[in-house]
Each structure stands twice: as structure tokens, then as C-alpha cells.
Amino acid sequence: MRIAIVGGGIGGLATAVCLERQGFDDIVLLEQAPEFTEIGAGIQVSNNGARLLRHLGLEDELRARGVVSGGNYYYDIEDGELILETRAGEWGEKTYGAPFFHIHRHHLLDILHKAVVRTRLRLGTAVTGVEQDENVVRLTTAAGDVVEADVVIGADGIRSTLRAELFGATQPDASGYVCWRALIPRERLEGVDVPPSCTAWWGPDRSGVVFWVNGGTHMNFVGTVPSGEVRSEAWESRGDIEDLRRSYAGATEPLATIVNAIETPFITGIFTRPLLEQWTVGRIALLGDAAHPIWPFLANGATQALEDAYVLSRCLARGSVDAVAESLREFQQRRWGRVAEVARVSREMATVYHLSDPAAIARRNDQMRERAKTDPYGLWLRGWLWGYDVVSAADAPLDRSAAAAAPTLV
Ligand SMILES: Cc1cc2nc3c(=O)[nH]c(=O)nc-3n(C[C@H](O)[C@H](O)[C@H](O)COP(=O)(O)OP(=O)(O)OC[C@H]3O[C@@H](n4cnc5c(N)ncnc54)[C@H](O)[C@@H]3O)c2cc1C
């Protein structure tokens, strides 16, 4: 079977790895950038993603280049009191079947890139168009080449060309939030005692999240604020440090010290799209952000792309070149419910994180602390997400591959 993957981000490279592991050997990956590259920031690979990467034989690399996380600790941004713990660490490894990692995005991409063995990687190749009949798909590149394949996977991100070709061109919606991001060398954080966990501070209207990457030499900072508080909102644009400091004036320690230690922040707009009802048309399927951009407040968009990649590879492996459309429909059927829940809860988490009304904040904090009396490690919030075993789900009878129930937060 001739398979073409459009996009070499986490989703596209993971798709190549998973397809190779299923025995496919005629794969081409087309990436518009001249090299595989990710923005200079950290990423969380929760237990469900790490479990799949372990299955693919990549856990040692993750351990070597990432940091094993103790879990997520959420504090009030004003009084610094703990609101919620969702534990990972050793307990999480036993409970969810794999550790939780923090890693630099570039390192994760590099691990996936190195795991690709037989796929032909065509860098500097932007896909500009696609057409198909019942036997073949033809991709057109910016250079005017035509690439033929039996199946095409669109892993080309939130501004996907393939999505536009299949379902019409629309701009992603601005979420109303922007993220400040920075990597801070450990030397600049003398006296700051932050464990190897994800530490977050909530509200009003803003949040700050930090975790260690690069084996613990750098702290990754992600700060979400209303978009009206900054003057530019473009991927990778350098932010004005005075805007950043103003947004976190009065924050509790050690967040205040961490923000002051930042030298070169940049700004990522958070964009979104409504969840498509359909991710496949004939011999073409979308996955990852091309199919379903997910708000970042469960830190699971990339991990969902990993899960997509594995399920897709199993569906194609069970099928045949004459029944590609059926395999792709099965892929969507197995994934849609899970992704819809992750997308919904991620969006609800944005509300939980960024409440502004003091009474609502007090109510949220009380409810979370009350819940912790019987569920101290936050299973109610994480069990359905981090405990998901995509390797089993990909081969389970269809009626039993559905996601476990996720909580309703707002
Ligand atoms: C602030 C923030 C924090 C986040 N934190 C986390 C986290 O901690 N954990 C997590 O799991 N997720 C996180 N996410 C989500 C995660 O970043 C995305 O879900 C993930 O990167 C999507 O990967 P992808 O491969 O689908 O798309 P992308 O990473 O966008 O990759 C798409 C690739 O396709 C290429 N491409 C695009 N168009 C074309 C074309 N026409 N031809 C050829 N190539 C093309 C691009 O160059 C790119 O390489 C976060 C997101 C944000 C905004």
C-alpha cells in the first residue's frame, strides 16, 4: 500500500513510526519546512502517551531526554495555597501503566524522527492541493510535483491545507487567550524550589504553569492571559517583557520570582476550531490538530495525535488496499468519541483555570479540596485520560473501544 503523510510534526512523524511498525514499507512524508523543527518550548507527555511510546520501544529515549513528572500541583495565584493535586510519579506509573514525562518539544520530535527508518522524508515540500478518485489520491506540491498514493494522511496542523481542500477553507477562531512561553536556565532560578512536577497557579483570568525540561537544566514557563493584555498575537513572536510582568504583578511566590527571571519570552496565540463531524473522505484522513485542535489546558493535544497515529496504523493494517475508505472510517469511529471528550474537558478546564469572580474562585477551591478528602490524587480528573490504553483500544471490539466517562467541570 502506498501511503503519503502530509506534515512532519509530532502527529505526522508518529504516524510514520506506527505504520512502519505495522509492516508498511512504501511511505512518503511531505513536510513543508526545510528541517524537522518545533517551537522552543516544553511539552507534557502524559501517562497515556508515554504508555504508547513505551509500546513503540521509545521509553528509554524519553527517560534520557525528558524529566519524569511527579504530577500536577495547582495553587491559587494570590494566596499560594494548594487547590488540587493530580498525582503521577511512581504512583501514577502503577495506576496508569507508564510514567509521565516533561520534555522539550524538539527532543520529542527528534526521538520520533530517529525512530523513522524506511519512510522517505521529503523536507521543504509544501502540499498545495489534493484530488482523488476511487483508486488513487494525487497530491500537488508547491514545486508542481504530483505524488500518487493509495491513502493520504493529513497531519498538517491547525492550518491544514488538506482540511481546507476537503471541507472548505476557514480561519481558526481566536480563543481570547494568549500564552506567554519561555525557557529559563536553572542558574537564573537560584533559591526557587520547584519539584520535578508540573506546578500551576490559577486565576483570576490568568494562569501560570511551570515544569522542568532538558534533564532539569531549564524550566519551561507557560502563562495564559486574556489576549487584550498583550500587543501582538502571532506564533513565535517575541513578546514585550513589560506586558508579561504587568500580567503577573502581585502573583504569589515562587511564580513572581520565576516571571522576573524570564529574559526572552515569546507569545503563542491559542486558536481553536469546532470539532469536525468527519475526518475522512474516501482515501484521505486527517489526524492530530488538522482534524481536532484541542485547547491546551489538559496538555493532551499532541498525545491525542500519538493515539490517533497508533489507531490509524492498526486500522490500515487490518484492512487492504481495496478497502482503504472502510479502514479510515473505522479509524474515525474508534477515535471520535475519545477526542471529543478530551476536547470538551480541555475547554472546560480553561474556565476552571481562569475564573475571575472571587465567589466562584472560592467555590471552586472549596469543591476541589473537598473532593481531595476522598480522592487525594485526582483520579476523578485524570483516570479516564491518563489511564487510557490506546494499544488495547485499537484492537478492542468496536463497541468496547469507547472512552471511559470523563467528568463535567462547568
Ligand atoms: C500553549 C500550548 C501548549 C501545549 N501543550 C501541550 C502539552 O503539554 N501536551 C500535549 O500533548 N499537547 C500540547 N499542546 C498541543 C500540541 O502542541 C498540538 O496538539 C500538537 O503539536 C499537534 O501536532 P500535529 O502534528 O497534529 O500538528 P503540528 O505540530 O502543527 O504539525 C503540523 C506539521 O505540518 C507541516 N505542514 C503544515 N502545512 C503543510 C503543507 N501544506 N505541506 C506540508 N507540510 C505542512 C507543518 O510545518 C508542521 O510541521 C499544546 C498547545 C499549545 C498551543
CSV table of C-alpha atoms and ligand atoms in Angstrom, one decimal:
chain,number,residue,atom,x,y,z
A,1,MET,CA,0.0,0.0,0.0
A,2,ARG,CA,1.4,3.4,-1.0
A,3,ILE,CA,0.9,5.8,2.0
A,4,ALA,CA,1.6,9.6,1.9
A,5,ILE,CA,1.7,11.6,5.1
A,6,VAL,CA,1.4,15.4,4.8
A,7,GLY,CA,3.1,17.2,7.8
A,8,GLY,CA,6.1,16.2,9.9
A,9,GLY,CA,5.1,17.4,13.3
A,10,ILE,CA,4.5,15.1,16.3
A,11,GLY,CA,1.4,13.7,14.6
A,12,GLY,CA,2.9,13.1,11.2
A,13,LEU,CA,6.2,11.6,12.4
A,14,ALA,CA,4.3,9.4,14.9
A,15,THR,CA,2.1,8.1,12.1
A,16,ALA,CA,5.2,7.2,10.1
A,17,VAL,CA,6.7,5.3,13.1
A,18,CYS,CA,3.4,3.4,13.8
A,19,LEU,CA,2.8,2.5,10.1
A,20,GLU,CA,6.4,1.1,9.8
A,21,ARG,CA,5.8,-0.9,13.0
A,22,GLN,CA,2.8,-2.5,11.3
A,23,GLY,CA,5.0,-3.5,8.4
A,24,PHE,CA,4.1,-0.9,5.8
A,25,ASP,CA,7.1,-0.1,3.7
A,26,ASP,CA,6.0,2.3,1.0
A,27,ILE,CA,5.5,5.5,2.9
A,28,VAL,CA,6.4,9.1,2.0
A,29,LEU,CA,6.2,12.0,4.4
A,30,LEU,CA,6.0,15.5,2.9
A,31,GLU,CA,7.0,18.4,5.2
A,32,GLN,CA,7.0,22.0,4.1
A,33,ALA,CA,9.8,23.1,6.4
A,34,PRO,CA,13.4,22.6,5.4
A,35,GLU,CA,14.0,20.5,8.6
A,36,PHE,CA,12.0,18.9,11.3
A,37,THR,CA,11.6,21.6,13.9
A,38,GLU,CA,9.4,22.5,16.8
A,39,ILE,CA,8.9,25.8,18.7
A,40,GLY,CA,11.4,26.2,21.6
A,41,ALA,CA,9.2,25.1,24.4
A,42,GLY,CA,8.4,22.1,26.6
A,43,ILE,CA,5.6,19.7,26.3
A,44,GLN,CA,3.9,17.3,28.7
A,45,VAL,CA,3.6,13.7,27.6
A,46,SER,CA,1.0,12.2,30.0
A,47,ASN,CA,0.9,8.6,31.0
A,48,ASN,CA,-1.4,7.6,28.2
A,49,GLY,CA,1.1,9.0,25.6
A,50,ALA,CA,4.1,7.5,27.4
A,51,ARG,CA,2.5,4.1,27.5
A,52,LEU,CA,2.2,4.1,23.7
A,53,LEU,CA,5.8,5.4,23.3
A,54,ARG,CA,6.9,2.5,25.6
A,55,HIS,CA,5.0,0.1,23.3
A,56,LEU,CA,6.9,1.6,20.4
A,57,GLY,CA,10.2,1.0,22.2
A,58,LEU,CA,10.9,4.7,22.8
A,59,GLU,CA,10.7,5.0,26.6
A,60,ASP,CA,14.5,4.8,27.1
A,61,GLU,CA,14.9,7.9,24.9
A,62,LEU,CA,12.1,9.7,26.7
A,63,ARG,CA,13.8,9.0,30.0
A,64,ALA,CA,17.2,10.1,28.7
A,65,ARG,CA,16.0,13.4,27.4
A,66,GLY,CA,12.9,14.2,29.4
A,67,VAL,CA,12.1,14.5,33.1
A,68,VAL,CA,9.8,12.1,34.9
A,69,SER,CA,7.0,14.1,36.4
A,70,GLY,CA,5.6,13.7,39.9
A,71,GLY,CA,2.2,15.0,38.8
A,72,ASN,CA,0.3,18.3,38.6
A,73,TYR,CA,0.0,20.7,41.6
A,74,TYR,CA,-2.4,23.6,41.3
A,75,TYR,CA,-2.2,26.6,43.6
A,76,ASP,CA,-4.1,29.8,44.0
A,77,ILE,CA,-2.2,32.5,42.2
A,78,GLU,CA,-3.0,35.0,45.0
A,79,ASP,CA,-2.6,33.2,48.3
A,80,GLY,CA,-0.4,30.4,47.1
A,81,GLU,CA,-2.5,27.7,48.8
A,82,LEU,CA,-2.7,24.2,47.2
A,83,ILE,CA,-6.1,23.7,45.4
A,84,LEU,CA,-5.7,20.3,43.7
A,85,GLU,CA,-3.1,17.6,43.2
A,86,THR,CA,-3.3,15.1,40.4
A,87,ARG,CA,-0.5,12.7,41.1
A,88,ALA,CA,1.8,11.0,38.6
A,89,GLY,CA,5.2,9.8,39.8
A,90,GLU,CA,5.6,6.2,40.9
A,91,TRP,CA,2.0,6.0,42.0
A,92,GLY,CA,0.9,7.2,38.5
A,93,GLU,CA,3.2,4.7,36.8
A,94,LYS,CA,1.5,1.8,38.8
A,95,THR,CA,-2.0,3.3,38.4
A,96,TYR,CA,-1.9,4.4,34.8
A,97,GLY,CA,0.6,1.9,33.4
A,98,ALA,CA,3.5,4.3,32.5
A,99,PRO,CA,5.3,7.3,33.8
A,100,PHE,CA,4.5,10.9,32.9
A,101,PHE,CA,7.2,12.9,31.1
A,102,HIS,CA,8.1,16.6,30.6
A,103,ILE,CA,10.3,17.1,27.6
A,104,HIS,CA,11.5,19.8,25.2
A,105,ARG,CA,9.3,19.7,22.0
A,106,HIS,CA,12.3,19.5,19.8
A,107,HIS,CA,13.6,16.4,21.7
A,108,LEU,CA,10.3,14.6,21.3
A,109,LEU,CA,10.3,15.4,17.6
A,110,ASP,CA,13.8,14.1,17.3
A,111,ILE,CA,13.0,10.9,19.1
A,112,LEU,CA,10.2,10.2,16.6
A,113,HIS,CA,12.3,11.3,13.7
A,114,LYS,CA,15.1,8.9,14.7
A,115,ALA,CA,12.6,6.1,15.0
A,116,VAL,CA,11.5,6.5,11.4
A,117,VAL,CA,13.6,4.0,9.4
A,118,ARG,CA,12.0,3.3,6.0
A,119,THR,CA,9.8,6.3,5.3
A,120,ARG,CA,11.0,8.6,2.5
A,121,LEU,CA,11.2,12.0,4.1
A,122,ARG,CA,10.7,14.9,1.7
A,123,LEU,CA,11.6,18.1,3.5
A,124,GLY,CA,10.9,21.5,2.0
A,125,THR,CA,7.9,20.1,0.2
A,126,ALA,CA,4.6,22.0,0.8
A,127,VAL,CA,1.5,20.3,-0.4
A,128,THR,CA,-0.9,22.8,-2.1
A,129,GLY,CA,-3.7,20.6,-3.4
A,130,VAL,CA,-5.3,17.1,-3.4
A,131,GLU,CA,-7.7,15.2,-5.6
A,132,GLN,CA,-8.8,11.6,-5.5
A,133,ASP,CA,-10.9,9.1,-7.4
A,134,GLU,CA,-11.9,5.6,-6.1
A,135,ASN,CA,-8.4,4.2,-6.9
A,136,VAL,CA,-5.8,6.8,-6.1
A,137,VAL,CA,-5.1,10.1,-4.4
A,138,ARG,CA,-2.9,12.8,-6.1
A,139,LEU,CA,-1.1,15.4,-4.0
A,140,THR,CA,0.2,18.5,-5.7
A,141,THR,CA,3.3,20.2,-4.2
A,142,ALA,CA,4.3,23.9,-4.4
A,143,ALA,CA,7.0,22.9,-6.8
A,144,GLY,CA,4.4,21.4,-9.1
A,145,ASP,CA,5.2,17.7,-8.5
A,146,VAL,CA,2.4,15.2,-8.2
A,147,VAL,CA,2.7,12.5,-5.6
A,148,GLU,CA,0.3,9.5,-6.0
A,149,ALA,CA,-0.7,7.3,-3.1
A,150,ASP,CA,-3.4,4.7,-2.2
A,151,VAL,CA,-4.0,6.6,1.1
A,152,VAL,CA,-3.2,10.1,2.3
A,153,ILE,CA,-3.0,11.2,5.9
A,154,GLY,CA,-3.3,14.9,6.6
A,155,ALA,CA,-1.2,15.7,9.7
A,156,ASP,CA,-0.6,19.3,8.7
A,157,GLY,CA,-1.7,21.0,11.8
A,158,ILE,CA,-4.4,23.6,12.7
A,159,ARG,CA,-4.0,25.5,9.4
A,160,SER,CA,-4.2,22.3,7.5
A,161,THR,CA,-4.3,22.5,3.7
A,162,LEU,CA,-5.9,19.1,3.4
A,163,ARG,CA,-8.7,20.1,5.8
A,164,ALA,CA,-9.3,23.2,3.7
A,165,GLU,CA,-9.3,21.1,0.5
A,166,LEU,CA,-11.7,18.5,1.9
A,167,PHE,CA,-14.1,20.7,3.9
A,168,GLY,CA,-13.5,24.3,2.8
A,169,ALA,CA,-11.0,27.0,3.9
A,170,THR,CA,-11.8,28.7,7.2
A,171,GLN,CA,-9.7,30.6,9.6
A,172,PRO,CA,-9.2,29.1,13.1
A,173,ASP,CA,-11.0,31.0,15.8
A,174,ALA,CA,-9.1,33.1,18.3
A,175,SER,CA,-9.8,31.7,21.8
A,176,GLY,CA,-9.5,35.0,23.6
A,177,TYR,CA,-6.3,33.8,25.4
A,178,VAL,CA,-2.7,34.0,24.5
A,179,CYS,CA,0.2,32.0,26.1
A,180,TRP,CA,3.5,33.5,27.2
A,181,ARG,CA,6.2,30.9,26.9
A,182,ALA,CA,9.8,30.9,28.0
A,183,LEU,CA,12.6,28.6,28.8
A,184,ILE,CA,14.6,29.7,31.9
A,185,PRO,CA,18.0,28.3,32.7
A,186,ARG,CA,18.3,26.8,36.2
A,187,GLU,CA,21.1,29.3,37.1
A,188,ARG,CA,18.6,32.1,36.9
A,189,LEU,CA,16.4,30.5,39.4
A,190,GLU,CA,18.6,30.3,42.4
A,191,GLY,CA,16.5,29.8,45.6
A,192,VAL,CA,13.4,28.8,43.6
A,193,ASP,CA,12.3,25.4,44.9
A,194,VAL,CA,10.1,23.8,42.3
A,195,PRO,CA,9.9,20.0,42.2
A,196,PRO,CA,10.1,17.9,39.0
A,197,SER,CA,6.4,18.1,38.6
A,198,CYS,CA,4.0,20.4,36.8
A,199,THR,CA,3.3,23.3,39.1
A,200,ALA,CA,0.4,25.6,38.1
A,201,TRP,CA,-1.2,28.7,39.6
A,202,TRP,CA,-4.8,29.6,38.8
A,203,GLY,CA,-6.8,32.8,38.3
A,204,PRO,CA,-8.2,35.4,38.3
A,205,ASP,CA,-8.4,35.5,34.5
A,206,ARG,CA,-4.8,34.1,34.1
A,207,SER,CA,-2.7,31.1,34.9
A,208,GLY,CA,1.0,30.2,35.1
A,209,VAL,CA,2.4,26.7,34.6
A,210,VAL,CA,6.0,25.6,35.0
A,211,PHE,CA,7.9,22.3,34.6
A,212,TRP,CA,11.5,21.2,34.1
A,213,VAL,CA,12.8,20.1,30.7
A,214,ASN,CA,16.2,19.3,29.2
A,215,GLY,CA,17.0,16.8,32.0
A,216,GLY,CA,16.3,19.6,34.5
A,217,THR,CA,18.6,22.3,33.2
A,218,HIS,CA,15.7,24.5,32.1
A,219,MET,CA,12.3,25.5,33.4
A,220,ASN,CA,9.5,25.7,30.9
A,221,PHE,CA,7.0,28.5,31.6
A,222,VAL,CA,3.6,28.8,30.1
A,223,GLY,CA,1.5,31.7,31.2
A,224,THR,CA,-2.1,32.2,29.8
A,225,VAL,CA,-3.6,35.7,29.9
A,226,PRO,CA,-6.5,37.4,28.2
A,227,SER,CA,-5.4,38.4,24.7
A,228,GLY,CA,-6.3,42.1,25.3
A,229,GLU,CA,-3.3,42.2,27.7
A,230,VAL,CA,-0.6,41.8,25.0
A,231,ARG,CA,0.0,43.8,21.9
A,232,SER,CA,0.8,41.0,19.4
A,233,GLU,CA,-0.6,37.6,18.9
A,234,ALA,CA,1.4,35.6,16.4
A,235,TRP,CA,3.2,32.3,16.7
A,236,GLU,CA,6.7,32.7,17.8
A,237,SER,CA,6.5,36.4,18.1
A,238,ARG,CA,8.7,37.9,20.8
A,239,GLY,CA,6.6,39.5,23.5
A,240,ASP,CA,7.2,42.7,25.4
A,241,ILE,CA,8.5,41.7,28.7
A,242,GLU,CA,6.8,44.6,30.4
A,243,ASP,CA,3.4,43.3,29.3
A,244,LEU,CA,4.4,39.9,30.8
A,245,ARG,CA,5.4,41.4,34.1
A,246,ARG,CA,2.3,43.5,34.3
A,247,SER,CA,0.1,40.5,33.7
A,248,TYR,CA,1.7,38.7,36.7
A,249,ALA,CA,2.0,41.7,39.1
A,250,GLY,CA,1.0,40.6,42.6
A,251,ALA,CA,1.4,36.8,41.9
A,252,THR,CA,2.4,34.6,44.7
A,253,GLU,CA,5.9,33.2,45.2
A,254,PRO,CA,7.7,31.5,43.6
A,255,LEU,CA,5.7,32.4,40.5
A,256,ALA,CA,6.6,36.1,40.9
A,257,THR,CA,10.4,35.3,41.0
A,258,ILE,CA,10.1,32.9,38.1
A,259,VAL,CA,8.4,35.6,35.9
A,260,ASN,CA,11.1,38.1,36.9
A,261,ALA,CA,13.8,35.6,35.8
A,262,ILE,CA,12.4,35.4,32.3
A,263,GLU,CA,14.6,37.2,29.7
A,264,THR,CA,13.2,36.3,26.3
A,265,PRO,CA,9.5,35.4,26.3
A,266,PHE,CA,7.5,34.7,23.2
A,267,ILE,CA,3.8,34.6,22.6
A,268,THR,CA,1.6,31.9,21.2
A,269,GLY,CA,-1.9,32.7,20.3
A,270,ILE,CA,-4.4,29.9,21.3
A,271,PHE,CA,-6.6,29.1,18.4
A,272,THR,CA,-9.4,26.7,18.1
A,273,ARG,CA,-11.8,25.2,15.6
A,274,PRO,CA,-15.2,23.4,16.1
A,275,LEU,CA,-14.7,19.6,16.1
A,276,LEU,CA,-15.3,18.2,12.7
A,277,GLU,CA,-18.0,15.5,12.5
A,278,GLN,CA,-16.0,13.8,9.8
A,279,TRP,CA,-12.2,13.4,9.5
A,280,THR,CA,-12.1,11.2,6.4
A,281,VAL,CA,-13.2,11.4,2.8
A,282,GLY,CA,-12.6,8.4,0.6
A,283,ARG,CA,-8.9,7.6,0.8
A,284,ILE,CA,-7.9,10.7,2.8
A,285,ALA,CA,-7.9,11.1,6.6
A,286,LEU,CA,-7.0,13.9,8.9
A,287,LEU,CA,-5.4,13.4,12.3
A,288,GLY,CA,-3.9,15.4,15.1
A,289,ASP,CA,-4.5,19.2,15.0
A,290,ALA,CA,-5.5,19.0,11.4
A,291,ALA,CA,-8.6,17.0,12.5
A,292,HIS,CA,-9.1,18.3,16.0
A,293,PRO,CA,-7.2,21.2,17.6
A,294,ILE,CA,-7.6,20.9,21.3
A,295,TRP,CA,-7.3,23.7,23.9
A,296,PRO,CA,-4.0,23.2,25.8
A,297,PHE,CA,-5.5,23.1,29.4
A,298,LEU,CA,-5.3,19.3,29.7
A,299,ALA,CA,-1.9,19.3,27.9
A,300,ASN,CA,-3.1,16.5,25.6
A,301,GLY,CA,-3.3,17.7,22.0
A,302,ALA,CA,0.0,16.1,21.0
A,303,THR,CA,-0.8,13.0,23.0
A,304,GLN,CA,-4.1,12.7,21.2
A,305,ALA,CA,-2.2,12.9,17.9
A,306,LEU,CA,0.0,10.0,19.1
A,307,GLU,CA,-3.1,8.0,20.0
A,308,ASP,CA,-4.6,8.8,16.5
A,309,ALA,CA,-1.4,7.6,14.8
A,310,TYR,CA,-1.4,4.2,16.5
A,311,VAL,CA,-5.1,3.5,15.9
A,312,LEU,CA,-4.9,4.6,12.3
A,313,SER,CA,-1.9,2.2,11.8
A,314,ARG,CA,-3.9,-0.7,13.2
A,315,CYS,CA,-7.0,0.0,11.2
A,316,LEU,CA,-4.9,0.2,8.0
A,317,ALA,CA,-3.0,-3.0,8.9
A,318,ARG,CA,-6.3,-4.9,9.4
A,319,GLY,CA,-7.6,-3.7,6.0
A,320,SER,CA,-6.5,-3.8,2.4
A,321,VAL,CA,-5.6,-1.5,-0.4
A,322,ASP,CA,-9.1,-2.1,-1.9
A,323,ALA,CA,-10.8,-1.2,1.3
A,324,VAL,CA,-8.9,1.9,2.4
A,325,ALA,CA,-12.0,4.1,2.9
A,326,GLU,CA,-13.5,1.5,5.3
A,327,SER,CA,-10.3,1.4,7.3
A,328,LEU,CA,-10.2,5.2,7.6
A,329,ARG,CA,-13.9,5.2,8.6
A,330,GLU,CA,-13.1,2.7,11.3
A,331,PHE,CA,-10.2,4.9,12.5
A,332,GLN,CA,-12.6,7.8,12.9
A,333,GLN,CA,-15.2,5.6,14.6
A,334,ARG,CA,-12.6,4.4,17.1
A,335,ARG,CA,-11.2,7.9,17.8
A,336,TRP,CA,-14.0,10.4,17.6
A,337,GLY,CA,-15.7,9.8,21.0
A,338,ARG,CA,-12.4,9.9,22.9
A,339,VAL,CA,-11.1,13.0,21.1
A,340,ALA,CA,-14.5,14.8,21.6
A,341,GLU,CA,-14.3,14.2,25.4
A,342,VAL,CA,-10.6,15.4,25.6
A,343,ALA,CA,-11.6,18.5,23.6
A,344,ARG,CA,-14.6,19.2,25.8
A,345,VAL,CA,-12.8,18.8,29.1
A,346,SER,CA,-9.8,20.8,27.8
A,347,ARG,CA,-12.2,23.7,27.0
A,348,GLU,CA,-13.9,23.4,30.4
A,349,MET,CA,-10.5,23.4,32.1
A,350,ALA,CA,-9.9,26.8,30.6
A,351,THR,CA,-12.9,28.1,32.5
A,352,VAL,CA,-11.8,26.3,35.7
A,353,TYR,CA,-8.3,27.7,35.4
A,354,HIS,CA,-9.3,31.3,34.7
A,355,LEU,CA,-12.3,32.2,36.8
A,356,SER,CA,-12.5,35.9,37.7
A,357,ASP,CA,-15.4,36.2,40.2
A,358,PRO,CA,-14.0,35.9,43.7
A,359,ALA,CA,-17.1,34.0,44.9
A,360,ALA,CA,-16.7,31.5,42.0
A,361,ILE,CA,-13.0,31.1,42.8
A,362,ALA,CA,-13.7,30.4,46.5
A,363,ARG,CA,-16.4,27.8,45.5
A,364,ARG,CA,-14.0,26.1,43.0
A,365,ASN,CA,-11.3,25.9,45.6
A,366,ASP,CA,-13.6,24.5,48.3
A,367,GLN,CA,-15.1,21.9,45.9
A,368,MET,CA,-11.6,20.7,44.8
A,369,ARG,CA,-10.3,20.5,48.3
A,370,GLU,CA,-13.5,18.7,49.5
A,371,ARG,CA,-13.1,16.2,46.7
A,372,ALA,CA,-9.4,15.6,47.6
A,373,LYS,CA,-10.5,14.3,51.0
A,374,THR,CA,-11.8,11.1,49.4
A,375,ASP,CA,-9.7,11.2,46.1
A,376,PRO,CA,-6.4,12.7,47.1
A,377,TYR,CA,-4.6,12.0,43.9
A,378,GLY,CA,-7.2,13.4,41.5
A,379,LEU,CA,-8.3,10.1,39.9
A,380,TRP,CA,-11.7,11.8,39.1
A,381,LEU,CA,-10.0,14.3,36.8
A,382,ARG,CA,-7.2,12.1,35.3
A,383,GLY,CA,-8.2,8.5,35.5
A,384,TRP,CA,-10.2,8.5,32.2
A,385,LEU,CA,-7.4,10.5,30.4
A,386,TRP,CA,-4.1,9.2,31.7
A,387,GLY,CA,-5.3,5.6,32.3
A,388,TYR,CA,-6.4,5.1,28.7
A,389,ASP,CA,-4.7,2.2,27.0
A,390,VAL,CA,-4.7,3.0,23.3
A,391,VAL,CA,-2.9,-0.2,22.3
A,392,SER,CA,-5.8,-2.3,23.7
A,393,ALA,CA,-8.5,0.1,22.5
A,394,ALA,CA,-7.2,0.0,18.9
A,395,ASP,CA,-8.0,-3.8,18.7
A,396,ALA,CA,-11.0,-4.0,21.0
A,397,PRO,CA,-14.4,-4.8,19.6
A,398,LEU,CA,-15.7,-1.5,18.3
A,399,ASP,CA,-18.5,-1.2,20.9
A,400,ARG,CA,-15.9,-1.6,23.7
A,401,SER,CA,-13.2,0.8,22.4
A,402,ALA,CA,-15.2,3.9,23.6
A,403,ALA,CA,-13.6,6.2,26.1
A,404,ALA,CA,-14.3,5.9,29.8
A,405,ALA,CA,-16.6,8.6,31.1
A,406,ALA,CA,-14.9,12.0,31.6
A,407,PRO,CA,-16.0,14.5,34.3
A,408,THR,CA,-18.2,17.5,33.6
A,409,LEU,CA,-16.4,20.6,35.1
A,410,VAL,CA,-18.7,23.5,34.2
B,1,LIG,C1,0.4,26.6,24.5
B,1,LIG,C2,0.2,25.2,24.1
B,1,LIG,C3,0.7,24.2,25.0
B,1,LIG,C4,0.5,22.8,24.6
B,1,LIG,N1,1.0,21.9,25.5
B,1,LIG,C5,0.8,20.6,25.2
B,1,LIG,C6,1.2,19.6,26.1
B,1,LIG,O1,1.8,19.8,27.1
B,1,LIG,N2,1.0,18.3,25.8
B,1,LIG,C7,0.3,17.9,24.6
B,1,LIG,O2,0.1,16.7,24.4
B,1,LIG,N3,-0.1,18.9,23.7
B,1,LIG,C8,0.1,20.2,24.0
B,1,LIG,N4,-0.3,21.1,23.1
B,1,LIG,C9,-0.9,20.7,21.8
B,1,LIG,C10,0.1,20.3,20.8
B,1,LIG,O3,1.1,21.4,20.7
B,1,LIG,C11,-0.5,20.0,19.4
B,1,LIG,O4,-1.7,19.3,19.6
B,1,LIG,C12,0.4,19.2,18.6
B,1,LIG,O5,1.6,20.0,18.4
B,1,LIG,C13,-0.2,18.9,17.2
B,1,LIG,O6,0.7,18.2,16.4
B,1,LIG,P1,0.4,17.9,14.9
B,1,LIG,O7,1.5,17.1,14.4
B,1,LIG,O8,-1.0,17.5,14.7
B,1,LIG,O9,0.4,19.4,14.2
B,1,LIG,P2,1.7,20.4,14.1
B,1,LIG,O10,2.6,20.3,15.3
B,1,LIG,O11,1.1,21.7,13.8
B,1,LIG,O12,2.5,19.9,12.8
B,1,LIG,C14,2.0,20.1,11.5
B,1,LIG,C15,3.2,20.0,10.6
B,1,LIG,O13,2.7,20.0,9.2
B,1,LIG,C16,3.5,20.9,8.5
B,1,LIG,N5,2.7,21.4,7.4
B,1,LIG,C17,1.6,22.3,7.5
B,1,LIG,N6,1.1,22.5,6.3
B,1,LIG,C18,1.8,21.8,5.4
B,1,LIG,C19,1.7,21.6,4.0
B,1,LIG,N7,0.7,22.2,3.3
B,1,LIG,N8,2.5,20.7,3.4
B,1,LIG,C20,3.5,20.1,4.1
B,1,LIG,N9,3.6,20.2,5.4
B,1,LIG,C21,2.8,21.1,6.1
B,1,LIG,C22,4.0,21.9,9.4
B,1,LIG,O14,5.2,22.6,9.0
B,1,LIG,C23,4.2,21.1,10.7
B,1,LIG,O15,5.5,20.5,10.7
B,1,LIG,C24,-0.1,22.5,23.4
B,1,LIG,C25,-0.6,23.5,22.5
B,1,LIG,C26,-0.4,24.8,22.9
B,1,LIG,C27,-0.9,25.9,21.9
